[in-house]
Short mmCIF file of C-alpha atoms in Angstrom, two decimals:
data_model
loop_
_atom_site.label_atom_id
_atom_site.label_comp_id
_atom_site.label_asym_id
_atom_site.label_seq_id
_atom_site.Cartn_x
_atom_site.Cartn_y
_atom_site.Cartn_z
CA MET A 3 0.69 -22.74 5.23
CA ASP A 4 -2.56 -21.39 4.18
CA PHE A 5 -3.86 -24.61 2.60
CA ASP A 6 -4.66 -28.16 3.64
CA LEU A 7 -1.68 -30.39 2.57
CA PHE A 8 -2.46 -33.76 4.27
CA THR A 9 -5.93 -34.83 3.77
CA ALA A 10 -5.74 -38.52 2.36
CA THR A 11 -7.10 -40.15 5.56
CA GLU A 12 -9.28 -39.15 8.45
CA ASN A 13 -6.30 -39.11 10.78
CA GLU A 14 -4.48 -36.54 8.52
CA ARG A 15 -7.56 -34.34 8.20
CA ARG A 16 -7.72 -34.21 12.01
CA GLN A 17 -4.13 -33.05 12.39
CA ALA A 18 -3.03 -29.68 11.62
CA VAL A 19 0.63 -29.24 13.33
CA TRP A 20 3.26 -31.58 11.83
CA ARG A 21 6.75 -32.00 12.75
CA PHE A 22 9.31 -33.79 10.41
CA GLU A 23 12.65 -35.04 11.53
CA MET A 24 15.55 -35.75 9.28
CA ARG A 25 16.36 -39.73 9.40
CA ASP A 26 19.19 -41.73 7.85
CA GLU A 27 17.76 -43.78 5.00
CA THR A 28 19.57 -46.94 5.92
CA GLN A 29 19.36 -46.43 9.77
CA PRO A 30 15.78 -44.90 10.27
CA GLY A 31 16.71 -44.92 14.08
CA VAL A 32 19.50 -42.31 13.62
CA SER A 33 17.79 -38.97 13.47
CA LEU A 34 19.00 -35.33 13.92
CA GLY A 35 15.88 -35.02 16.21
CA ASN A 36 14.98 -31.15 16.95
CA ILE A 37 18.53 -30.17 15.60
CA LEU A 38 17.27 -30.07 11.97
CA GLN A 39 13.56 -30.57 11.53
CA MET A 40 10.71 -28.93 9.92
CA ASN A 41 7.50 -27.92 11.44
CA LEU A 42 4.48 -27.28 9.17
CA ILE A 43 1.19 -25.85 10.49
CA GLU A 44 -1.93 -26.02 8.16
CA LEU A 45 -3.52 -22.81 9.29
CA ASN A 46 -7.01 -23.50 7.69
CA LYS A 47 -7.16 -26.92 9.57
CA ALA A 48 -5.66 -25.31 12.80
CA ASP A 49 -8.12 -22.52 12.66
CA ARG A 50 -11.28 -24.83 12.12
CA MET A 51 -10.07 -27.28 14.80
CA GLY A 52 -9.70 -24.55 17.56
CA LEU A 53 -6.39 -25.61 19.02
CA GLU A 54 -6.06 -25.39 22.85
CA SER A 55 -5.23 -21.74 24.20
CA GLY A 56 -1.69 -20.90 24.09
CA PRO A 57 0.98 -19.27 22.16
CA LEU A 58 0.47 -21.47 18.90
CA SER A 59 -3.00 -20.86 18.88
CA ALA A 60 -2.59 -17.02 19.31
CA TRP A 61 -0.15 -16.98 16.41
CA ILE A 62 -2.71 -19.09 14.20
CA THR A 63 -5.30 -16.55 15.20
CA PHE A 64 -2.97 -13.78 14.27
CA PHE A 65 -2.19 -15.17 10.77
CA LYS A 66 -5.74 -16.07 10.01
CA HIS A 67 -7.73 -13.05 11.49
CA TRP A 68 -5.26 -10.05 11.86
CA GLN A 69 -7.68 -7.93 9.98
CA GLU A 70 -10.48 -8.66 12.47
CA GLU A 71 -10.24 -6.09 15.35
CA LEU A 72 -12.64 -7.88 17.64
CA THR A 73 -11.08 -11.41 17.21
CA MET A 74 -7.54 -9.90 17.63
CA ALA A 75 -8.88 -7.94 20.94
CA ASN A 76 -9.27 -11.42 22.57
CA VAL A 77 -5.61 -12.57 21.93
CA ALA A 78 -3.55 -12.35 25.22
CA HIS A 79 -0.26 -13.59 23.92
CA GLU A 80 2.02 -10.57 24.24
CA PRO A 81 4.35 -11.21 21.23
CA VAL A 82 1.07 -11.46 19.06
CA LYS A 83 -0.07 -8.08 20.59
CA LYS A 84 3.39 -6.50 19.73
CA ALA A 85 3.00 -7.66 16.20
CA MET A 86 -0.51 -6.40 15.80
CA SER A 87 0.86 -3.09 17.30
CA ARG A 88 3.59 -3.11 14.70
CA ILE A 89 1.07 -3.77 11.78
CA ARG A 90 -1.05 -0.73 12.99
CA GLU A 91 2.13 1.37 13.00
CA LEU A 92 3.05 0.30 9.32
CA SER A 93 -0.71 1.02 8.30
CA ALA A 94 -0.61 4.38 10.14
CA ASP A 95 2.58 5.01 8.34
CA GLU A 96 1.19 4.07 5.03
CA GLU A 97 -1.93 6.27 5.51
CA ALA A 98 0.35 9.25 6.52
CA ARG A 99 2.31 8.92 3.53
CA ARG A 100 -0.65 8.65 1.47
CA LEU A 101 -1.95 11.68 3.01
CA ALA A 102 1.17 13.54 2.53
CA PHE A 103 1.23 12.57 -1.31
CA VAL A 104 -2.39 13.89 -1.50
CA ARG A 105 -1.54 17.28 0.11
CA GLU A 106 1.75 17.51 -2.02
CA LYS A 107 -0.32 16.86 -5.30
CA ALA A 108 -3.17 19.54 -4.04
CA LEU A 109 -0.27 22.06 -3.51
CA ARG A 110 1.34 21.35 -7.06
CA ASP A 111 -2.16 21.68 -8.45
CA GLU A 112 -2.90 25.02 -6.79
CA VAL A 113 0.46 26.53 -7.88
CA SER A 114 -0.42 25.20 -11.51
CA PHE A 115 -3.92 26.81 -11.44
CA LEU A 116 -2.47 30.09 -10.06
CA ASN A 117 0.03 29.98 -13.04
CA ASP A 118 -2.66 29.30 -15.36
CA ALA A 119 -4.92 32.22 -13.84
CA ARG A 120 -1.90 34.64 -14.09
CA ARG A 121 -1.34 33.57 -17.74
CA GLU A 122 -5.01 33.90 -18.59
CA GLY A 123 -4.83 37.31 -16.95
CA ARG A 124 -1.85 38.40 -18.99
CA GLU A 125 -3.45 37.42 -22.07
CA GLU A 126 -6.51 39.18 -21.24
CA VAL A 127 -4.79 42.35 -20.55
CA ALA A 128 -2.99 41.99 -23.95
CA ARG A 129 -6.25 41.28 -25.84
CA ASN A 130 -7.78 44.43 -24.37
CA LEU A 131 -4.71 46.61 -25.40
CA ILE A 132 -4.73 45.05 -28.79
CA ALA A 133 -8.32 45.95 -29.23
CA MET A 134 -7.66 49.64 -28.01
CA GLY A 135 -5.26 49.73 -31.05
CA LEU A 136 -2.97 52.38 -29.50
CA LEU A 137 0.14 50.30 -28.59
CA THR A 138 2.63 48.35 -30.61
CA ASP A 139 3.16 44.60 -30.02
CA ALA A 140 6.36 45.32 -28.16
CA GLN A 141 4.62 47.87 -25.75
CA ILE A 142 1.94 45.36 -25.26
CA ALA A 143 4.25 42.74 -24.43
CA THR A 144 5.93 44.79 -21.92
CA ALA A 145 2.66 45.84 -20.25
CA SER A 146 1.28 42.38 -20.03
CA GLY A 147 4.48 40.35 -19.30
CA LEU A 148 4.01 38.21 -22.55
CA SER A 149 6.60 37.70 -25.38
CA ASP A 150 6.49 39.49 -28.53
CA ASN A 151 5.64 36.34 -30.17
CA GLU A 152 2.63 35.69 -28.07
CA VAL A 153 1.31 38.92 -28.56
CA LYS A 154 1.69 38.42 -32.24
CA VAL A 155 -0.40 35.17 -31.99
CA LEU A 156 -2.93 37.02 -29.92
CA ARG A 157 -3.29 39.80 -32.49
CA GLU A 158 -3.73 37.08 -35.29
CA GLU A 159 -6.58 35.31 -33.09
CA GLN A 160 -8.40 38.53 -32.80
CA LYS A 161 -8.32 39.25 -36.61
CA HIS A 162 -10.08 36.16 -37.15
#
């Protein structure tokens, strides 16, 4: 847990690792023991208390400090090292996905800009041909690659 649950007494404030067993209500001596139990770790308390070195301490460090490279470099527990390695892989994959998305967007933008430039070039050719006054709209449309309607719109624009 990433919060302090038991804080009512001084003893509760000094304990971060809890193990609860299931017991019978009428016969408390009868319990399921470790067959069915709940283990709680109050991460904030455990981190503050600095538990003795070992797997539990390594996992607590992982859960509280996984983003701190220097802290995690000191953890020697192999499963925690594997977990950190997996997080780095996932982060790298996320960055690779982001970079691929940015690249794909840039390529789409480039195609769009080229298409806009071609369109502007066609319109410029059509405007020049209209200004010369030598060709019909159909001939200008054929020469510029625009439609007859687009040439008519450009001709109207030039009149105004």
